[in-house]
Amino acid sequence: MNAALEQSYLKNPKGLTSWLFTRDHKRIGLMYLYAIMFFFFLGGVFALLIRLELLSPGKTIMSADQYNQAFTLHGAIMIFLFIIPAIPAALGNFILPLLIGARDVAFPKLNLASFYIYVAGALFAIYSIITGAVDTGWTFYTPYSTESTTSVISMTFAVFILGFSSIFTGLNFIVTIHKLRAPGLTWFKQPLFVWGLYATAIIQVLATPVLSITLVLLILERVFGIGIFDPAMGGDPVLYQHFFWFYSHPAVYIMILPGMGIISETITVFSRKKIFGYNAIAFSSLAIAFVSFLVWGHHMFTSGQSEIAAMIFSFLTFLVGIPSGIKTFNWLATLYKGQISFEAPMIYTLSFLFLFTIGGLTGIFLGALALNVHLHDTYFVVAHFHYVMMGGTVMAFLAGLHYWWPKIFGRLYNETAAKIGAILVFVGFNMTFFSQFILGSQGMPRRYYNYLDQFQPLHAFSSFGSFVLGIGFFVMLVYLVHSLFKGKTPGYNPWGGLTLEWTVPSPPPPHNFDKIPEITHGPYDYDKILVKRN
Amino acid sequence: MTPDTTGTLFLPPQSSTLAGEVDALFNFVLYVSIVFFLIIVLGSAYFALRYRKRRTEQLDTAPSHSAALELAWTIIPVILVFTTFFWGFKVYLKMHIVPKDAIEVKVTAQKWFWSFDYTKENVNSVNELVVPVNKPVQLTMSSTDVIHSFYVPGFRIKMDVLPNRYTVTWFEASNPGSYDLFCSEYCGSGHSEMIGKVRAVSDRDYKEWLDSVGLGGEEIPLIELGAKAYSAKACNTCHSIDGRPGIGPSFKGHFGSQQKMADGTTVTVDENYVRESILNPNAKVVQGYQSVMPSYQGLLKGREIDALIEYIKSLQE
């Protein structure tokens, strides 16, 4: 046993209650990590069931109602229980205080509270799944959701609770970033992951309450029939869509902004380069956060909204695409004249660049009004958001997970196995989802249990791709678990990073820093400092 | 513009007057996207190989900022996306301005079929919209239950169909043929079965179709008419004739059987029960099934109801 591990946050203090009542951001982050990985697995099982059902037309393994529940649960679990908390609450919680030279977040008890609120929301979601899984789609559109006989109330209540967890984490991070930066760490010396988390936190705090209110209205509608959304009582079902997307579009950026932050970290470390255009990347995060509040109507171009509204939303949608494009070019330019090495985090980073570019470009098709009419609610949209959410956010999450794994656990995973896993995930992902672009633009609507024969070859191909993807994740599970028991011990700085988390032992001691560090250089000053890996 | 009747890798054949304009924009965005994709992917692949790590690490000497470059990759995309925006808006407006001489059809969507009323001609059809080619057709649509969406990929049109409100869309079929009509807004158990056809025919065939009023006249035997109505009126979406349970009970062996109802009573399936179930379906629902069937009041004529009863009667084990 090595000394760093014995003295680390993992072993001090000992005992179950020291974990359950911990206020250490690292332990809370780790508990979040286990929880979200469980839900990623569960959501993934539903995904594979969906693809298995769609292998051939007609009934393959389940009934239409079971299929409708499966895709609803896949979406709801992946969005609310995995991808929204994945980077901020799990990796962010662990890394943020270390990145800014702090001993913890600003409100450690609130941080623990937000974890338990997440757990409460998760329990409600599981209760909902057991007592008649919801079948409305993760969007809970009215009036379908007010009429459905499945357990809509418990699932929406679960999402309502999870919202508070998200708000508390956001609030905590905003204060932490403002007040707890180490001396010398000015705003523009912050690592870009911090900027990403900051922009995310602002959206979490401002947008999530709108979703909460909307879901309360939906519950009131179901229980008391207040008639705000139900057309039979003079309500307006499209109003629900406005409310829902007013949160859920900015929520897309809650999911992707922290991922973009991670990419800015990994791409510099593994190419030994100063980031290209630091200011542009930092400000584009804030620009995205701001404009993201003004584009929700692009989910409703075919809902019968006025042509003027459609025009404005389309225009703003194109506007929000520009900062993402700028970031992508900056990452590309960062590689120029670098000294690039290809460990697992970098493979995921390059996968991100490839996949997120496709995800972003296909967004242009959907933003154009005339094309949206044809493509809306088809598999083209399904493919587009999986390229952004999975090709973007999940690849960034995996890059971050592999990058910080030695710091979090004090263990190195098997690099060859990790490369094999990464390649399987990349190939499987493209097989699964690129075929869906073609399905969609050929006219295959989404959320279909059954389909016409002309769509079968592409559906079957997509299903085979998902099996490759599943195998890739299984490989990952094996080598990551193996590393926890048999992995080699890393030094402080296995990748040669310049940010503060690499100046403390792996895993870090409970209080992070013996002495609060003084910041004298930028996060990516590879032009001034030769860093040794150890 | 002559319509492309073969389709491409991405797009189905063009079958309406606006399909070509939509596809031209699609292809513009596609080509621009391919160029940008190649710049990013080939660029990163080239840099990754060209600048892979040497034995001894050195200090980074490359520039980390370039105003000219950063302006270029901001301004060029801005120009391209705003071109796309204006182009998309222009075609979208055409989709929303209905020509004055359009034929008007009232569309009613419900779980899980489409019903079309030709108000002037006093004709109704289910799941099959018959239109003349080269004539604009205006659809005024509403739903009787949840939100549905009217989508014909061949025409590149889609419009949500809402309860208690009318939405309007239009198209002009440019070549004769039969085109898939999908419901593209999720609406429950039968969502993927809510598929109809749009049949574009010549002027003469259209007039003939209107005169023949759907299923045919008095001379057809009842069972044969019932069999036609079974598919033409979309009974087949929910009720099988081979014993497989669907969204509703199978018709096979149904007639004359004893069925337990949701309220616990037992009913013998006879002529009056079938008639009631067609016109007022939720009065007595067989146990184990949801009360989701819409009423066919007004959608079937007297002889068609008789025909369906005889047809169901004929489907014995």
PDB file of C-alpha atoms in Angstrom, chain A residues 94-354:
ATOM      1  CA  PHE A  94     -14.225  16.845  -7.254  1.00  0.00           C
ATOM      2  CA  ILE A  95     -12.010  19.006  -9.422  1.00  0.00           C
ATOM      3  CA  LEU A  96     -13.294  22.588  -9.131  1.00  0.00           C
ATOM      4  CA  PRO A  97     -11.883  23.413  -5.648  1.00  0.00           C
ATOM      5  CA  LEU A  98      -8.591  21.743  -6.598  1.00  0.00           C
ATOM      6  CA  LEU A  99      -8.426  23.759  -9.834  1.00  0.00           C
ATOM      7  CA  ILE A 100      -8.829  27.088  -8.058  1.00  0.00           C
ATOM      8  CA  GLY A 101      -6.673  26.269  -5.060  1.00  0.00           C
ATOM      9  CA  ALA A 102      -9.484  25.987  -2.493  1.00  0.00           C
ATOM     10  CA  ARG A 103      -9.953  23.496   0.341  1.00  0.00           C
ATOM     11  CA  ASP A 104     -13.637  22.955  -0.442  1.00  0.00           C
ATOM     12  CA  VAL A 105     -16.640  24.553  -2.112  1.00  0.00           C
ATOM     13  CA  ALA A 106     -18.171  27.658  -0.524  1.00  0.00           C
ATOM     14  CA  PHE A 107     -21.075  25.806   1.131  1.00  0.00           C
ATOM     15  CA  PRO A 108     -20.037  22.236   1.965  1.00  0.00           C
ATOM     16  CA  LYS A 109     -23.284  21.379   3.788  1.00  0.00           C
ATOM     17  CA  LEU A 110     -25.385  22.640   0.898  1.00  0.00           C
ATOM     18  CA  ASN A 111     -23.229  20.479  -1.341  1.00  0.00           C
ATOM     19  CA  LEU A 112     -24.080  17.382   0.729  1.00  0.00           C
ATOM     20  CA  ALA A 113     -27.740  18.446   0.766  1.00  0.00           C
ATOM     21  CA  SER A 114     -27.770  18.675  -3.017  1.00  0.00           C
ATOM     22  CA  PHE A 115     -26.450  15.108  -3.200  1.00  0.00           C
ATOM     23  CA  TYR A 116     -29.191  13.796  -0.920  1.00  0.00           C
ATOM     24  CA  ILE A 117     -31.820  15.723  -2.840  1.00  0.00           C
ATOM     25  CA  TYR A 118     -30.489  14.005  -5.961  1.00  0.00           C
ATOM     26  CA  VAL A 119     -30.820  10.657  -4.187  1.00  0.00           C
ATOM     27  CA  ALA A 120     -34.405  11.486  -3.161  1.00  0.00           C
ATOM     28  CA  GLY A 121     -35.245  12.414  -6.752  1.00  0.00           C
ATOM     29  CA  ALA A 122     -33.603   9.225  -7.992  1.00  0.00           C
ATOM     30  CA  LEU A 123     -35.622   7.115  -5.527  1.00  0.00           C
ATOM     31  CA  PHE A 124     -38.835   8.737  -6.747  1.00  0.00           C
ATOM     32  CA  ALA A 125     -37.819   7.977 -10.322  1.00  0.00           C
ATOM     33  CA  ILE A 126     -37.185   4.331  -9.449  1.00  0.00           C
ATOM     34  CA  TYR A 127     -40.512   4.190  -7.588  1.00  0.00           C
ATOM     35  CA  SER A 128     -42.163   5.584 -10.721  1.00  0.00           C
ATOM     36  CA  ILE A 129     -40.519   2.946 -12.914  1.00  0.00           C
ATOM     37  CA  ILE A 130     -41.715   0.136 -10.646  1.00  0.00           C
ATOM     38  CA  THR A 131     -45.288   1.399 -10.290  1.00  0.00           C
ATOM     39  CA  GLY A 132     -46.206   1.690 -13.969  1.00  0.00           C
ATOM     40  CA  ALA A 133     -43.414   3.292 -15.892  1.00  0.00           C
ATOM     41  CA  VAL A 134     -44.281   6.551 -17.575  1.00  0.00           C
ATOM     42  CA  ASP A 135     -44.924   6.453 -21.363  1.00  0.00           C
ATOM     43  CA  THR A 136     -45.098  10.119 -22.360  1.00  0.00           C
ATOM     44  CA  GLY A 137     -41.606  10.648 -23.741  1.00  0.00           C
ATOM     45  CA  TRP A 138     -39.130  12.547 -21.553  1.00  0.00           C
ATOM     46  CA  THR A 139     -40.772  15.799 -22.680  1.00  0.00           C
ATOM     47  CA  PHE A 140     -44.124  15.052 -20.942  1.00  0.00           C
ATOM     48  CA  TYR A 141     -46.103  16.900 -23.652  1.00  0.00           C
ATOM     49  CA  THR A 142     -49.680  17.820 -22.785  1.00  0.00           C
ATOM     50  CA  PRO A 143     -52.441  16.783 -23.287  1.00  0.00           C
ATOM     51  CA  TYR A 144     -50.972  13.302 -23.701  1.00  0.00           C
ATOM     52  CA  SER A 145     -49.323  13.503 -20.279  1.00  0.00           C
ATOM     53  CA  THR A 146     -52.504  14.640 -18.575  1.00  0.00           C
ATOM     54  CA  GLU A 147     -54.415  11.697 -20.073  1.00  0.00           C
ATOM     55  CA  SER A 148     -51.833   8.902 -19.841  1.00  0.00           C
ATOM     56  CA  THR A 149     -52.685   6.202 -17.308  1.00  0.00           C
ATOM     57  CA  THR A 150     -49.021   5.607 -16.410  1.00  0.00           C
ATOM     58  CA  SER A 151     -47.228   7.073 -13.401  1.00  0.00           C
ATOM     59  CA  VAL A 152     -46.682  10.567 -14.750  1.00  0.00           C
ATOM     60  CA  ILE A 153     -46.940  12.318 -11.388  1.00  0.00           C
ATOM     61  CA  SER A 154     -44.201  10.384  -9.608  1.00  0.00           C
ATOM     62  CA  MET A 155     -41.770  10.805 -12.518  1.00  0.00           C
ATOM     63  CA  THR A 156     -42.411  14.522 -12.931  1.00  0.00           C
ATOM     64  CA  PHE A 157     -42.157  14.923  -9.172  1.00  0.00           C
ATOM     65  CA  ALA A 158     -38.805  13.135  -9.324  1.00  0.00           C
ATOM     66  CA  VAL A 159     -37.628  15.608 -11.972  1.00  0.00           C
ATOM     67  CA  PHE A 160     -38.972  18.470  -9.835  1.00  0.00           C
ATOM     68  CA  ILE A 161     -36.847  17.284  -6.888  1.00  0.00           C
ATOM     69  CA  LEU A 162     -33.773  16.743  -9.072  1.00  0.00           C
ATOM     70  CA  GLY A 163     -34.109  20.360 -10.205  1.00  0.00           C
ATOM     71  CA  PHE A 164     -33.357  21.597  -6.686  1.00  0.00           C
ATOM     72  CA  SER A 165     -30.242  19.481  -6.544  1.00  0.00           C
ATOM     73  CA  SER A 166     -29.120  21.118  -9.778  1.00  0.00           C
ATOM     74  CA  ILE A 167     -29.940  24.642  -8.544  1.00  0.00           C
ATOM     75  CA  PHE A 168     -27.994  24.122  -5.293  1.00  0.00           C
ATOM     76  CA  THR A 169     -24.930  22.832  -7.115  1.00  0.00           C
ATOM     77  CA  GLY A 170     -25.047  25.809  -9.486  1.00  0.00           C
ATOM     78  CA  LEU A 171     -25.407  28.302  -6.647  1.00  0.00           C
ATOM     79  CA  ASN A 172     -22.563  26.688  -4.757  1.00  0.00           C
ATOM     80  CA  PHE A 173     -20.250  26.834  -7.757  1.00  0.00           C
ATOM     81  CA  ILE A 174     -21.010  30.474  -8.551  1.00  0.00           C
ATOM     82  CA  VAL A 175     -20.093  31.545  -5.011  1.00  0.00           C
ATOM     83  CA  THR A 176     -17.094  29.224  -4.908  1.00  0.00           C
ATOM     84  CA  ILE A 177     -15.663  30.636  -8.122  1.00  0.00           C
ATOM     85  CA  HIS A 178     -16.239  34.215  -7.029  1.00  0.00           C
ATOM     86  CA  LYS A 179     -14.942  33.934  -3.475  1.00  0.00           C
ATOM     87  CA  LEU A 180     -12.542  31.026  -3.063  1.00  0.00           C
ATOM     88  CA  ARG A 181      -9.947  31.457  -5.812  1.00  0.00           C
ATOM     89  CA  ALA A 182      -6.374  31.241  -4.512  1.00  0.00           C
ATOM     90  CA  PRO A 183      -4.325  34.440  -4.392  1.00  0.00           C
ATOM     91  CA  GLY A 184      -3.059  35.367  -7.845  1.00  0.00           C
ATOM     92  CA  LEU A 185      -5.725  33.341  -9.679  1.00  0.00           C
ATOM     93  CA  THR A 186      -7.346  36.166 -11.605  1.00  0.00           C
ATOM     94  CA  TRP A 187     -10.406  35.561 -13.793  1.00  0.00           C
ATOM     95  CA  PHE A 188      -8.268  35.231 -16.879  1.00  0.00           C
ATOM     96  CA  LYS A 189      -5.800  32.841 -15.287  1.00  0.00           C
ATOM     97  CA  GLN A 190      -8.593  30.391 -14.506  1.00  0.00           C
ATOM     98  CA  PRO A 191      -8.528  27.058 -16.271  1.00  0.00           C
ATOM     99  CA  LEU A 192     -11.232  27.033 -18.964  1.00  0.00           C
ATOM    100  CA  PHE A 193     -13.072  24.179 -17.246  1.00  0.00           C
ATOM    101  CA  VAL A 194     -13.807  26.697 -14.473  1.00  0.00           C
ATOM    102  CA  TRP A 195     -15.299  29.086 -17.045  1.00  0.00           C
ATOM    103  CA  GLY A 196     -17.392  26.236 -18.412  1.00  0.00           C
ATOM    104  CA  LEU A 197     -18.714  25.353 -14.956  1.00  0.00           C
ATOM    105  CA  TYR A 198     -19.392  29.009 -14.217  1.00  0.00           C
ATOM    106  CA  ALA A 199     -21.484  29.521 -17.356  1.00  0.00           C
ATOM    107  CA  THR A 200     -23.291  26.251 -16.619  1.00  0.00           C
ATOM    108  CA  ALA A 201     -24.055  27.278 -13.050  1.00  0.00           C
ATOM    109  CA  ILE A 202     -25.662  30.523 -14.217  1.00  0.00           C
ATOM    110  CA  ILE A 203     -28.052  28.591 -16.483  1.00  0.00           C
ATOM    111  CA  GLN A 204     -28.788  26.059 -13.743  1.00  0.00           C
ATOM    112  CA  VAL A 205     -29.793  28.776 -11.308  1.00  0.00           C
ATOM    113  CA  LEU A 206     -31.831  30.852 -13.776  1.00  0.00           C
ATOM    114  CA  ALA A 207     -33.548  28.222 -15.927  1.00  0.00           C
ATOM    115  CA  THR A 208     -34.262  25.279 -13.639  1.00  0.00           C
ATOM    116  CA  PRO A 209     -36.967  27.080 -11.598  1.00  0.00           C
ATOM    117  CA  VAL A 210     -39.019  27.466 -14.792  1.00  0.00           C
ATOM    118  CA  LEU A 211     -39.010  23.699 -15.298  1.00  0.00           C
ATOM    119  CA  SER A 212     -39.961  23.216 -11.647  1.00  0.00           C
ATOM    120  CA  ILE A 213     -42.956  25.534 -11.982  1.00  0.00           C
ATOM    121  CA  THR A 214     -44.005  23.875 -15.242  1.00  0.00           C
ATOM    122  CA  LEU A 215     -43.925  20.417 -13.697  1.00  0.00           C
ATOM    123  CA  VAL A 216     -45.907  21.610 -10.662  1.00  0.00           C
ATOM    124  CA  LEU A 217     -48.526  22.986 -13.057  1.00  0.00           C
ATOM    125  CA  LEU A 218     -48.591  19.661 -14.878  1.00  0.00           C
ATOM    126  CA  ILE A 219     -49.092  17.791 -11.593  1.00  0.00           C
ATOM    127  CA  LEU A 220     -51.866  20.212 -10.547  1.00  0.00           C
ATOM    128  CA  GLU A 221     -53.450  19.724 -13.940  1.00  0.00           C
ATOM    129  CA  ARG A 222     -53.512  15.952 -13.481  1.00  0.00           C
ATOM    130  CA  VAL A 223     -54.679  15.991  -9.867  1.00  0.00           C
ATOM    131  CA  PHE A 224     -57.138  18.886  -9.803  1.00  0.00           C
ATOM    132  CA  GLY A 225     -57.814  19.519 -13.490  1.00  0.00           C
ATOM    133  CA  ILE A 226     -57.021  23.235 -13.270  1.00  0.00           C
ATOM    134  CA  GLY A 227     -57.211  23.489 -17.041  1.00  0.00           C
ATOM    135  CA  ILE A 228     -54.136  25.532 -17.862  1.00  0.00           C
ATOM    136  CA  PHE A 229     -52.835  23.104 -20.510  1.00  0.00           C
ATOM    137  CA  ASP A 230     -55.892  20.945 -21.208  1.00  0.00           C
ATOM    138  CA  PRO A 231     -57.722  22.130 -24.332  1.00  0.00           C
ATOM    139  CA  ALA A 232     -60.932  20.442 -23.155  1.00  0.00           C
ATOM    140  CA  MET A 233     -61.032  23.039 -20.369  1.00  0.00           C
ATOM    141  CA  GLY A 234     -59.912  25.952 -22.492  1.00  0.00           C
ATOM    142  CA  GLY A 235     -56.228  25.475 -21.736  1.00  0.00           C
ATOM    143  CA  ASP A 236     -53.399  25.597 -24.234  1.00  0.00           C
ATOM    144  CA  PRO A 237     -51.188  22.535 -24.793  1.00  0.00           C
ATOM    145  CA  VAL A 238     -48.676  24.605 -26.750  1.00  0.00           C
ATOM    146  CA  LEU A 239     -48.163  26.809 -23.684  1.00  0.00           C
ATOM    147  CA  TYR A 240     -46.743  23.729 -21.988  1.00  0.00           C
ATOM    148  CA  GLN A 241     -44.243  23.360 -24.840  1.00  0.00           C
ATOM    149  CA  HIS A 242     -43.132  26.968 -24.425  1.00  0.00           C
ATOM    150  CA  PHE A 243     -42.639  26.541 -20.676  1.00  0.00           C
ATOM    151  CA  PHE A 244     -40.911  23.205 -21.076  1.00  0.00           C
ATOM    152  CA  TRP A 245     -38.405  24.343 -23.694  1.00  0.00           C
ATOM    153  CA  PHE A 246     -37.723  27.608 -21.921  1.00  0.00           C
ATOM    154  CA  TYR A 247     -35.831  25.390 -19.485  1.00  0.00           C
ATOM    155  CA  SER A 248     -34.976  22.453 -21.625  1.00  0.00           C
ATOM    156  CA  HIS A 249     -33.215  24.314 -24.360  1.00  0.00           C
ATOM    157  CA  PRO A 250     -30.813  26.112 -22.026  1.00  0.00           C
ATOM    158  CA  ALA A 251     -30.494  22.700 -20.327  1.00  0.00           C
ATOM    159  CA  VAL A 252     -28.821  21.448 -23.495  1.00  0.00           C
ATOM    160  CA  TYR A 253     -26.053  23.933 -22.672  1.00  0.00           C
ATOM    161  CA  ILE A 254     -26.027  22.804 -19.026  1.00  0.00           C
ATOM    162  CA  MET A 255     -25.040  19.498 -20.573  1.00  0.00           C
ATOM    163  CA  ILE A 256     -22.507  20.642 -23.185  1.00  0.00           C
ATOM    164  CA  LEU A 257     -20.718  23.685 -21.647  1.00  0.00           C
ATOM    165  CA  PRO A 258     -18.871  21.769 -18.912  1.00  0.00           C
ATOM    166  CA  GLY A 259     -17.909  19.197 -21.547  1.00  0.00           C
ATOM    167  CA  MET A 260     -16.388  21.946 -23.667  1.00  0.00           C
ATOM    168  CA  GLY A 261     -14.470  23.005 -20.553  1.00  0.00           C
ATOM    169  CA  ILE A 262     -12.976  19.540 -20.144  1.00  0.00           C
ATOM    170  CA  ILE A 263     -11.894  19.465 -23.789  1.00  0.00           C
ATOM    171  CA  SER A 264     -10.020  22.749 -23.299  1.00  0.00           C
ATOM    172  CA  GLU A 265      -8.075  21.099 -20.465  1.00  0.00           C
ATOM    173  CA  THR A 266      -7.260  17.779 -22.115  1.00  0.00           C
ATOM    174  CA  ILE A 267      -6.393  19.160 -25.543  1.00  0.00           C
ATOM    175  CA  THR A 268      -3.738  21.463 -24.087  1.00  0.00           C
ATOM    176  CA  VAL A 269      -2.196  18.891 -21.763  1.00  0.00           C
ATOM    177  CA  PHE A 270      -1.892  16.178 -24.397  1.00  0.00           C
ATOM    178  CA  SER A 271      -0.514  18.509 -27.043  1.00  0.00           C
ATOM    179  CA  ARG A 272       1.727  20.461 -24.663  1.00  0.00           C
ATOM    180  CA  LYS A 273       0.331  23.681 -26.040  1.00  0.00           C
ATOM    181  CA  LYS A 274      -0.993  26.909 -24.733  1.00  0.00           C
ATOM    182  CA  ILE A 275      -4.711  27.046 -25.589  1.00  0.00           C
ATOM    183  CA  PHE A 276      -5.351  28.988 -28.774  1.00  0.00           C
ATOM    184  CA  GLY A 277      -7.579  32.032 -28.146  1.00  0.00           C
ATOM    185  CA  TYR A 278      -8.192  31.776 -24.398  1.00  0.00           C
ATOM    186  CA  ASN A 279     -10.400  34.863 -24.274  1.00  0.00           C
ATOM    187  CA  ALA A 280     -12.507  33.765 -27.233  1.00  0.00           C
ATOM    188  CA  ILE A 281     -13.212  30.417 -25.589  1.00  0.00           C
ATOM    189  CA  ALA A 282     -14.020  31.940 -22.200  1.00  0.00           C
ATOM    190  CA  PHE A 283     -16.329  34.612 -23.606  1.00  0.00           C
ATOM    191  CA  SER A 284     -18.008  32.229 -26.009  1.00  0.00           C
ATOM    192  CA  SER A 285     -19.114  30.156 -22.986  1.00  0.00           C
ATOM    193  CA  LEU A 286     -20.817  33.212 -21.527  1.00  0.00           C
ATOM    194  CA  ALA A 287     -22.276  34.163 -24.917  1.00  0.00           C
ATOM    195  CA  ILE A 288     -23.746  30.684 -25.301  1.00  0.00           C
ATOM    196  CA  ALA A 289     -25.207  30.843 -21.792  1.00  0.00           C
ATOM    197  CA  PHE A 290     -26.887  34.161 -22.591  1.00  0.00           C
ATOM    198  CA  VAL A 291     -28.258  33.420 -26.059  1.00  0.00           C
ATOM    199  CA  SER A 292     -29.373  29.921 -25.028  1.00  0.00           C
ATOM    200  CA  PHE A 293     -32.289  31.508 -23.172  1.00  0.00           C
ATOM    201  CA  LEU A 294     -33.673  32.996 -26.371  1.00  0.00           C
ATOM    202  CA  VAL A 295     -33.929  30.069 -28.761  1.00  0.00           C
ATOM    203  CA  TRP A 296     -36.490  27.718 -27.183  1.00  0.00           C
ATOM    204  CA  GLY A 297     -39.050  28.286 -29.919  1.00  0.00           C
ATOM    205  CA  HIS A 298     -36.961  26.316 -32.434  1.00  0.00           C
ATOM    206  CA  HIS A 299     -38.438  23.145 -30.943  1.00  0.00           C
ATOM    207  CA  MET A 300     -41.855  24.288 -32.151  1.00  0.00           C
ATOM    208  CA  PHE A 301     -41.459  25.367 -35.774  1.00  0.00           C
ATOM    209  CA  THR A 302     -44.253  22.987 -36.826  1.00  0.00           C
ATOM    210  CA  SER A 303     -46.542  23.650 -33.854  1.00  0.00           C
ATOM    211  CA  GLY A 304     -48.448  26.372 -35.639  1.00  0.00           C
ATOM    212  CA  GLN A 305     -46.619  29.281 -33.985  1.00  0.00           C
ATOM    213  CA  SER A 306     -46.615  32.526 -35.985  1.00  0.00           C
ATOM    214  CA  GLU A 307     -44.239  32.969 -38.903  1.00  0.00           C
ATOM    215  CA  ILE A 308     -42.710  36.021 -37.213  1.00  0.00           C
ATOM    216  CA  ALA A 309     -41.929  34.050 -34.052  1.00  0.00           C
ATOM    217  CA  ALA A 310     -40.476  31.247 -36.159  1.00  0.00           C
ATOM    218  CA  MET A 311     -38.272  33.725 -38.018  1.00  0.00           C
ATOM    219  CA  ILE A 312     -36.906  35.290 -34.816  1.00  0.00           C
ATOM    220  CA  PHE A 313     -36.206  31.947 -33.185  1.00  0.00           C
ATOM    221  CA  SER A 314     -34.498  30.657 -36.312  1.00  0.00           C
ATOM    222  CA  PHE A 315     -32.282  33.748 -36.469  1.00  0.00           C
ATOM    223  CA  LEU A 316     -31.265  33.476 -32.806  1.00  0.00           C
ATOM    224  CA  THR A 317     -30.631  29.765 -33.227  1.00  0.00           C
ATOM    225  CA  PHE A 318     -28.051  30.467 -35.915  1.00  0.00           C
ATOM    226  CA  LEU A 319     -26.531  33.114 -33.653  1.00  0.00           C
ATOM    227  CA  VAL A 320     -25.975  30.602 -30.835  1.00  0.00           C
ATOM    228  CA  GLY A 321     -24.161  28.300 -33.247  1.00  0.00           C
ATOM    229  CA  ILE A 322     -21.364  30.785 -33.891  1.00  0.00           C
ATOM    230  CA  PRO A 323     -19.610  30.602 -30.465  1.00  0.00           C
ATOM    231  CA  SER A 324     -19.543  26.799 -30.676  1.00  0.00           C
ATOM    232  CA  GLY A 325     -17.920  27.074 -34.099  1.00  0.00           C
ATOM    233  CA  ILE A 326     -15.335  29.490 -32.731  1.00  0.00           C
ATOM    234  CA  LYS A 327     -14.433  27.080 -29.937  1.00  0.00           C
ATOM    235  CA  THR A 328     -14.022  24.214 -32.394  1.00  0.00           C
ATOM    236  CA  PHE A 329     -11.602  26.214 -34.557  1.00  0.00           C
ATOM    237  CA  ASN A 330      -9.664  27.237 -31.450  1.00  0.00           C
ATOM    238  CA  TRP A 331      -9.245  23.610 -30.407  1.00  0.00           C
ATOM    239  CA  LEU A 332      -8.080  22.719 -33.887  1.00  0.00           C
ATOM    240  CA  ALA A 333      -5.559  25.567 -33.842  1.00  0.00           C
ATOM    241  CA  THR A 334      -4.331  24.420 -30.423  1.00  0.00           C
ATOM    242  CA  LEU A 335      -3.097  21.197 -32.024  1.00  0.00           C
ATOM    243  CA  TYR A 336      -0.924  23.163 -34.483  1.00  0.00           C
ATOM    244  CA  LYS A 337       2.784  22.668 -33.743  1.00  0.00           C
ATOM    245  CA  GLY A 338       1.997  20.765 -30.568  1.00  0.00           C
ATOM    246  CA  GLN A 339       3.751  17.721 -29.150  1.00  0.00           C
ATOM    247  CA  ILE A 340       0.816  15.394 -29.268  1.00  0.00           C
ATOM    248  CA  SER A 341       0.528  12.096 -27.419  1.00  0.00           C
ATOM    249  CA  PHE A 342      -2.369   9.672 -27.669  1.00  0.00           C
ATOM    250  CA  GLU A 343      -3.340   8.401 -24.252  1.00  0.00           C
ATOM    251  CA  ALA A 344      -6.998   7.471 -23.638  1.00  0.00           C
ATOM    252  CA  PRO A 345      -8.154  10.989 -22.587  1.00  0.00           C
ATOM    253  CA  MET A 346      -6.722  12.376 -25.843  1.00  0.00           C
ATOM    254  CA  ILE A 347      -8.447   9.661 -27.923  1.00  0.00           C
ATOM    255  CA  TYR A 348     -11.735  10.720 -26.367  1.00  0.00           C
ATOM    256  CA  THR A 349     -10.844  14.369 -26.978  1.00  0.00           C
ATOM    257  CA  LEU A 350     -10.217  13.734 -30.680  1.00  0.00           C
ATOM    258  CA  SER A 351     -13.441  11.662 -30.820  1.00  0.00           C
ATOM    259  CA  PHE A 352     -15.219  14.666 -29.340  1.00  0.00           C
ATOM    260  CA  LEU A 353     -13.835  16.964 -32.055  1.00  0.00           C
ATOM    261  CA  PHE A 354     -14.982  14.587 -34.792  1.00  0.00           C
TER     262      PHE A 354
END
